[in-house]
XYZ file of C-alpha atoms in Angstrom:
461
model
C 120.065 135.503 81.308
C 122.101 132.323 81.127
C 120.862 129.346 83.086
C 123.108 128.164 85.888
C 124.512 124.685 85.242
C 123.098 121.874 87.315
C 124.740 121.209 90.663
C 123.287 117.740 90.880
C 124.919 115.820 88.028
C 125.104 112.226 89.180
C 128.347 110.343 89.608
C 128.335 107.586 88.462
C 126.220 108.580 85.473
C 122.910 106.760 84.857
C 122.763 103.941 82.328
C 120.504 105.928 79.974
C 122.733 108.790 78.837
C 120.327 110.625 76.514
C 118.300 113.404 78.098
C 114.574 113.833 77.865
C 113.156 116.729 75.866
C 113.576 119.172 78.767
C 117.354 119.122 78.129
C 117.884 119.242 81.894
C 120.069 116.858 83.844
C 118.495 113.600 84.997
C 119.391 114.460 88.567
C 118.047 117.986 88.888
C 115.437 116.642 91.316
C 116.889 117.706 94.686
C 116.939 114.280 96.349
C 118.351 112.499 93.265
C 121.904 113.615 93.929
C 125.122 111.978 92.929
C 126.661 109.378 95.184
C 129.274 111.903 96.262
C 132.097 110.530 98.382
C 130.186 107.273 99.019
C 129.823 105.604 95.602
C 127.250 102.816 95.645
C 129.432 100.284 93.875
C 128.652 96.608 93.381
C 131.086 95.798 96.202
C 129.283 98.220 98.506
C 125.885 96.655 97.757
C 127.192 93.138 98.402
C 128.700 94.200 101.719
C 125.462 96.015 102.565
C 123.380 92.863 102.160
C 125.837 90.864 104.275
C 125.696 93.631 106.905
C 121.900 93.379 106.974
C 122.044 89.600 107.427
C 124.652 89.923 110.176
C 122.661 92.665 111.923
C 119.560 90.457 111.860
C 121.440 87.471 113.290
C 123.019 89.662 115.977
C 119.568 90.984 116.844
C 118.310 87.416 117.246
C 121.228 86.457 119.504
C 120.882 89.546 121.684
C 117.106 89.224 122.057
C 117.516 85.524 122.906
C 119.989 86.532 125.620
C 117.624 89.192 126.965
C 114.681 86.773 127.007
C 116.727 84.047 128.736
C 117.903 86.434 131.452
C 114.409 87.872 131.901
C 112.830 84.412 132.222
C 115.502 83.345 134.711
C 115.111 86.446 136.887
C 111.368 87.049 136.699
C 109.887 83.651 135.924
C 108.182 81.974 133.019
C 106.374 84.325 130.663
C 108.416 87.387 131.609
C 109.551 87.886 128.014
C 105.931 88.272 126.897
C 104.551 90.170 129.900
C 107.360 91.785 131.858
C 105.291 94.090 134.060
C 102.910 91.278 134.993
C 105.886 89.120 135.996
C 107.255 91.934 138.151
C 103.911 92.427 139.867
C 103.753 88.712 140.710
C 107.100 88.861 142.520
C 107.394 89.591 146.237
C 109.519 92.446 147.607
C 112.809 90.534 147.632
C 112.001 89.038 144.248
C 111.743 92.547 142.849
C 114.955 93.845 144.408
C 117.513 91.054 143.947
C 117.485 91.084 140.119
C 118.309 94.798 140.177
C 121.174 94.258 142.623
C 122.552 91.539 140.358
C 122.155 93.877 137.387
C 124.192 96.508 139.242
C 126.974 94.010 139.935
C 127.006 92.839 136.331
C 127.095 96.401 134.995
C 129.702 97.611 137.495
C 132.139 94.696 137.447
C 131.605 93.848 133.778
C 132.001 97.459 132.700
C 135.200 97.801 134.746
C 136.728 94.669 133.218
C 135.911 95.800 129.689
C 137.384 99.256 130.265
C 140.464 97.817 131.959
C 141.374 94.977 129.629
C 139.570 95.408 126.300
C 140.392 98.498 124.208
C 138.231 99.869 121.425
C 135.495 102.360 120.609
C 131.897 101.387 121.453
C 129.909 104.552 120.646
C 128.458 103.989 117.180
C 127.084 107.546 116.892
C 130.479 109.034 117.719
C 132.174 106.660 115.284
C 129.933 107.786 112.427
C 129.789 111.509 113.152
C 133.224 112.439 114.444
C 135.504 109.446 114.017
C 136.782 107.038 111.413
C 133.723 104.766 111.695
C 135.768 102.004 113.324
C 134.501 100.106 116.363
C 136.222 97.719 118.742
C 134.768 94.270 117.993
C 135.534 92.523 121.287
C 134.664 95.454 123.509
C 131.486 96.219 121.558
C 130.391 92.589 121.790
C 130.968 92.585 125.533
C 129.184 95.925 125.954
C 126.197 94.685 123.942
C 125.932 91.511 126.005
C 126.128 93.440 129.287
C 123.476 95.833 128.054
C 120.944 93.089 127.306
C 121.677 91.302 130.570
C 120.989 94.375 132.715
C 117.861 95.254 130.702
C 116.633 91.675 131.091
C 117.194 91.966 134.834
C 115.010 95.076 134.964
C 117.205 98.131 134.367
C 115.333 101.185 133.141
C 117.189 101.314 129.828
C 116.335 100.480 126.233
C 117.095 97.160 124.570
C 117.903 98.680 121.170
C 121.363 100.039 122.000
C 123.019 96.617 121.783
C 121.638 95.503 118.373
C 122.255 99.008 117.037
C 125.876 98.787 118.186
C 126.432 95.298 116.786
C 124.856 96.217 113.455
C 127.334 99.076 113.274
C 130.183 96.762 114.262
C 129.388 94.401 111.401
C 129.296 97.342 109.024
C 132.713 98.494 110.240
C 134.248 95.013 110.009
C 132.897 94.328 106.535
C 133.913 97.771 105.304
C 137.465 97.021 106.448
C 137.480 93.638 104.752
C 136.113 95.158 101.560
C 138.574 98.029 101.463
C 135.869 100.710 101.364
C 136.654 104.403 101.592
C 136.037 106.346 104.795
C 132.752 107.813 103.555
C 131.540 104.445 102.301
C 132.470 102.920 105.656
C 130.518 105.594 107.535
C 127.454 104.940 105.402
C 127.745 101.173 105.834
C 128.142 101.512 109.621
C 125.114 103.815 109.749
C 123.032 101.377 107.694
C 124.089 98.488 109.949
C 123.216 100.439 113.093
C 119.804 101.414 111.728
C 119.214 97.806 110.697
C 120.014 96.605 114.212
C 117.374 98.903 115.655
C 114.877 98.020 112.926
C 115.105 94.249 113.238
C 114.399 94.001 116.975
C 111.314 96.223 116.728
C 110.174 95.082 113.259
C 110.296 98.669 111.950
C 112.134 98.537 108.607
C 110.805 101.871 107.350
C 111.353 103.668 110.648
C 114.823 102.131 110.911
C 115.721 103.377 107.432
C 114.525 106.886 108.281
C 116.477 106.694 111.537
C 119.575 105.851 109.500
C 119.028 108.713 107.055
C 117.635 111.404 109.336
C 119.605 110.764 112.535
C 122.799 108.879 111.714
C 123.615 110.313 108.274
C 121.619 113.533 108.433
C 120.188 113.650 104.943
C 117.169 112.105 103.263
C 118.331 111.593 99.684
C 118.337 108.588 97.378
C 122.017 107.564 97.741
C 121.362 107.242 101.486
C 117.735 106.107 101.593
C 118.166 103.243 99.104
C 120.953 101.414 101.011
C 119.252 102.195 104.323
C 116.017 100.562 103.148
C 117.847 97.554 101.744
C 119.774 96.981 104.961
C 116.835 97.399 107.361
C 114.566 95.206 105.246
C 117.204 92.465 105.073
C 117.865 92.525 108.801
C 114.159 92.535 109.642
C 113.427 89.505 107.448
C 116.358 87.622 108.989
C 115.155 88.479 112.505
C 111.779 86.877 111.715
C 113.550 83.535 112.167
C 113.214 84.137 115.925
C 111.348 87.379 116.595
C 107.645 87.810 115.805
C 106.575 89.854 112.801
C 104.117 92.667 113.272
C 103.673 95.668 115.569
C 105.245 95.683 119.013
C 101.919 97.004 120.324
C 99.253 94.980 118.481
C 95.516 95.255 118.929
C 95.325 98.903 119.924
C 92.025 100.702 119.316
C 91.894 102.563 116.007
C 92.118 106.275 116.892
C 90.181 109.035 115.169
C 90.788 112.757 114.908
C 88.467 114.904 116.994
C 88.227 118.710 117.283
C 89.457 118.401 120.856
C 92.562 116.480 119.761
C 93.315 118.957 116.984
C 93.196 121.942 119.322
C 95.196 120.114 122.022
C 98.011 119.009 119.698
C 99.676 122.413 119.289
C 99.936 123.565 122.940
C 100.811 120.003 123.939
C 103.572 120.067 121.328
C 104.974 123.248 122.850
C 105.014 121.778 126.350
C 106.441 118.438 125.205
C 109.164 120.281 123.278
C 110.160 122.148 126.444
C 110.133 118.973 128.527
C 112.046 117.058 125.841
C 114.740 119.734 126.016
C 114.985 119.227 129.768
C 115.128 115.448 129.274
C 117.951 115.732 126.745
C 119.847 118.126 128.994
C 119.483 115.659 131.879
C 120.898 112.914 129.669
C 123.815 115.137 128.754
C 124.482 115.996 132.384
C 124.552 112.425 133.680
C 126.569 111.274 130.656
C 129.358 113.777 131.335
C 129.273 113.746 135.144
C 129.359 110.022 135.760
C 131.592 108.199 138.254
C 135.315 108.725 137.726
C 137.104 106.735 140.427
C 137.478 103.015 139.811
C 135.779 101.890 143.008
C 132.828 104.227 142.410
C 132.475 103.051 138.804
C 131.997 99.531 140.148
C 129.716 100.544 143.017
C 127.587 103.198 141.278
C 125.461 100.763 139.204
C 124.757 98.674 142.315
C 123.580 101.771 144.186
C 121.555 103.122 141.247
C 119.868 99.826 140.420
C 119.260 99.150 144.103
C 117.419 102.469 144.355
C 115.430 101.539 141.272
C 114.554 98.237 142.916
C 113.258 100.043 145.998
C 111.261 102.535 143.890
C 109.798 99.612 141.994
C 108.194 98.271 145.147
C 105.700 101.125 144.857
C 105.864 101.622 141.082
C 106.631 98.323 139.322
C 106.094 100.107 135.980
C 109.543 101.691 136.435
C 111.325 98.389 135.823
C 112.518 97.548 132.325
C 112.681 99.612 129.172
C 109.128 100.948 129.473
C 107.448 98.950 126.703
C 104.665 97.691 128.976
C 104.200 101.165 130.425
C 103.789 102.639 126.940
C 101.239 99.957 126.066
C 99.290 100.739 129.231
C 99.159 104.392 128.202
C 98.153 103.550 124.612
C 95.273 101.485 125.979
C 94.335 104.258 128.402
C 94.455 101.805 131.294
C 95.527 103.828 134.290
C 94.711 106.708 136.577
C 95.740 110.159 135.420
C 97.690 110.843 138.610
C 99.610 107.602 138.071
C 100.480 108.613 134.515
C 101.579 112.035 135.735
C 103.798 110.508 138.438
C 105.358 108.048 135.995
C 106.011 110.835 133.485
C 108.318 112.320 136.131
C 109.742 109.152 137.684
C 110.521 107.166 134.534
C 112.992 109.676 133.027
C 114.569 110.214 136.455
C 115.287 106.528 137.077
C 116.441 106.093 133.477
C 118.894 108.965 133.876
C 120.042 107.441 137.162
C 120.752 104.091 135.479
C 122.545 105.750 132.577
C 124.526 108.073 134.830
C 125.784 105.125 136.878
C 127.811 104.038 133.854
C 125.568 101.212 132.662
C 125.132 100.664 128.947
C 121.664 100.796 127.428
C 119.370 102.576 125.026
C 117.109 105.577 125.396
C 114.623 105.079 122.582
C 111.934 103.104 124.427
C 112.295 105.040 127.724
C 111.827 108.267 125.757
C 108.873 106.816 123.856
C 107.122 105.618 127.011
C 107.764 108.926 128.769
C 106.028 110.698 125.903
C 103.162 108.196 126.026
C 102.432 108.624 129.737
C 102.952 112.380 129.474
C 100.478 112.536 126.607
C 98.014 110.407 128.583
C 98.315 112.663 131.635
C 98.018 115.914 129.700
C 95.263 114.576 127.472
C 93.317 113.174 130.381
C 93.374 116.548 132.104
C 92.312 118.222 128.843
C 89.407 115.789 128.502
C 87.958 117.089 131.741
C 87.449 120.413 129.954
C 86.671 118.986 126.514
C 85.611 115.324 126.642
C 85.251 112.949 123.731
C 88.790 111.752 122.946
C 90.188 108.522 124.479
C 93.231 108.905 126.700
C 95.121 106.368 124.595
C 94.850 108.640 121.558
C 96.562 111.458 123.446
C 99.247 108.954 124.463
C 100.003 108.122 120.817
C 100.414 111.788 119.981
C 102.581 112.389 123.052
C 104.834 109.445 122.193
C 105.440 110.670 118.637
C 106.074 114.238 119.779
C 108.517 113.226 122.524
C 110.531 110.798 120.425
C 110.613 113.204 117.460
C 111.801 116.070 119.654
C 114.146 113.870 121.670
C 115.842 112.463 118.568
C 115.551 115.752 116.640
C 114.111 113.585 113.877
C 110.388 114.221 113.333
C 109.984 111.990 110.270
C 111.659 109.019 111.934
C 109.711 109.641 115.149
C 106.361 109.690 113.354
C 107.026 106.586 111.277
C 108.452 104.629 114.206
C 105.313 105.236 116.268
C 103.095 104.264 113.327
C 105.038 101.037 112.756
C 105.339 100.134 116.429
C 101.605 100.491 117.016
C 100.248 99.474 113.613
C 97.763 102.313 113.892
C 97.595 106.085 113.990
C 96.893 107.066 110.391
C 93.452 108.250 111.471
C 95.107 110.929 113.622
C 97.851 111.837 111.134
C 97.213 115.596 111.304
C 97.425 115.966 115.118
C 100.359 113.526 115.155
C 102.229 115.658 112.641
C 101.238 118.929 114.308
C 102.381 117.914 117.785
C 105.610 116.331 116.541
C 106.408 119.317 114.333
C 105.828 121.818 117.133
C 107.667 119.771 119.777
C 110.700 119.234 117.548
C 110.789 122.881 116.463
C 110.546 124.103 120.073
C 113.311 121.736 121.208
C 115.477 122.806 118.268
C 114.858 126.477 119.019
C 115.594 126.110 122.718
C 118.661 123.896 122.463
C 119.098 121.526 119.512
C 120.791 118.598 121.217
C 119.274 115.134 120.883
C 119.316 112.046 123.095
C 122.249 110.897 120.952
C 124.319 114.042 120.426
C 124.066 115.076 124.093
C 126.014 111.947 125.039
C 128.942 112.466 122.667
C 132.361 112.663 124.250
C 133.990 116.079 124.272
C 136.062 116.910 121.187
C 139.260 118.981 121.338
C 139.040 122.514 119.987
C 141.064 123.426 116.875
C 143.601 125.187 119.112
C 143.949 122.088 121.315
C 144.365 119.721 118.390
C 147.164 121.691 116.714
C-alpha cells in the first residue's frame, strides 16, 4: 500500500531542508502546518510588534479614562475598590452617575451613528468582513464604553481595548499592504492583545485570539498571538499593575465533594449559559430602532439599574468586585443566588439599550456567584469544600461555555486569579461538560450571538 503524501508541507519551507531519518515531512505534526493564506513574513512580524505596542498604549489610555471617570463619579479610591465606593454613596449619589451614563451612551451613540461612518464590531470584521474598522467611530465608541462603565454600567471594560487593538491591526495592515488573510490575523492578534493587556493575561489573551477570534490552535496562529499579547501586556505595565486581577485568594484543593459536584454543576451551568447567550442575542437584535428611543433607552435602562443598585450595590460596574466576593466566599448563599439571576438581567438590559460594552467580566462574575450558590447548597449535603472553590469552578465553566472556548476560559480564570492549579481536574471537568452541553443545545457564543444578520446567498445575488 502506498503511503499518502503529507498534507502539511510548510510554506514557506523551513531553513533546514534535509529531512531526518524518518523521511517524513518536517510538518507532519498536526499543529505545525504551513502558513497558508497568511504568510508570516518579516513585514508581518514587524507590523505585529507595532500592533502590540499600540494595543498596550491604547489599553493604558482607556483604563486611565475609566479610572478618571470612576474617581470623579464615585470618589477617591473608586478605581481600587469600586463596590466599597458605591456602598459609601447615599441614594442620590448612587443614581445620578447612572443617569449621566445613560445620557452619555444615548446622545453619544446617536451622534456617532449619525455623523461618523465605519464598522465598529471587531468580531464581525474578522469573521465575515474584510477586517477593516472605522478609526474615528471605533475610537469614539471605545471612549463612550469606558465612560459608561466608569460611571457604573453593568458592562465589561474589555470591549474598548479589544476594539482599539483590532483597529490598530487594521490600520497597520493597510499601511503595510498585507493580504486579506494576513490583515484578519493581525486584527485578531491586536484584539486579543487589547483584552490581554488590561487584565494582565498574556497567555489567556493569546488563546482567546486563537480559539475564539481565529478558530484554530496551530503554530502559525499561536506564535503571532503570543508575541502580540506579550508585547501589549509589557507595554501596559507602564501604567497598569502586573499580576493577577484577584490577588491573595486562598489556595484551593480538590476534594471528593468537589469532584462529584463538578459534572452535574457543569451540566446545569451549560444549560444556563445557553439561556444567557440566547438572552444576549435577543437584546442585541431587538434593540431600539427609532431615533428618539435610541437616545432615551440608555437613560431608562441605566436609571433602572441605579434604582436596583439601591438594594443590590453589587450590580453596579462590570462585576469584578462581585466575582472577588464570590471567590473569597464572603456572602450569604441567598444573596449569591439572587445576584446570579439579577446580574445577567441588568447586563442584558444595559446592552439591549444600545450602549457599548463588554460581556467577559459580567459572564465571569455570573459564573462565580452561580458556582458559589450551587456549591454552598451542595455543601449542606456534603461539607468540607470552601464556597470560594466552587465559585472558581463556576466561573471557568460559565466563561468557557459562554465563549465556546474551554481552553481560553480555563487559562483566563487561572491567570486572573493566580491560583486554581490545585483543582485542575474539577475545573477541567466542569468547563468541559458546560461547554459541551452549551454546544449541543445551541452553539452560539456571547460573541457570535451578537453578529449582525448576513444576507442569504439568494439575497446577495
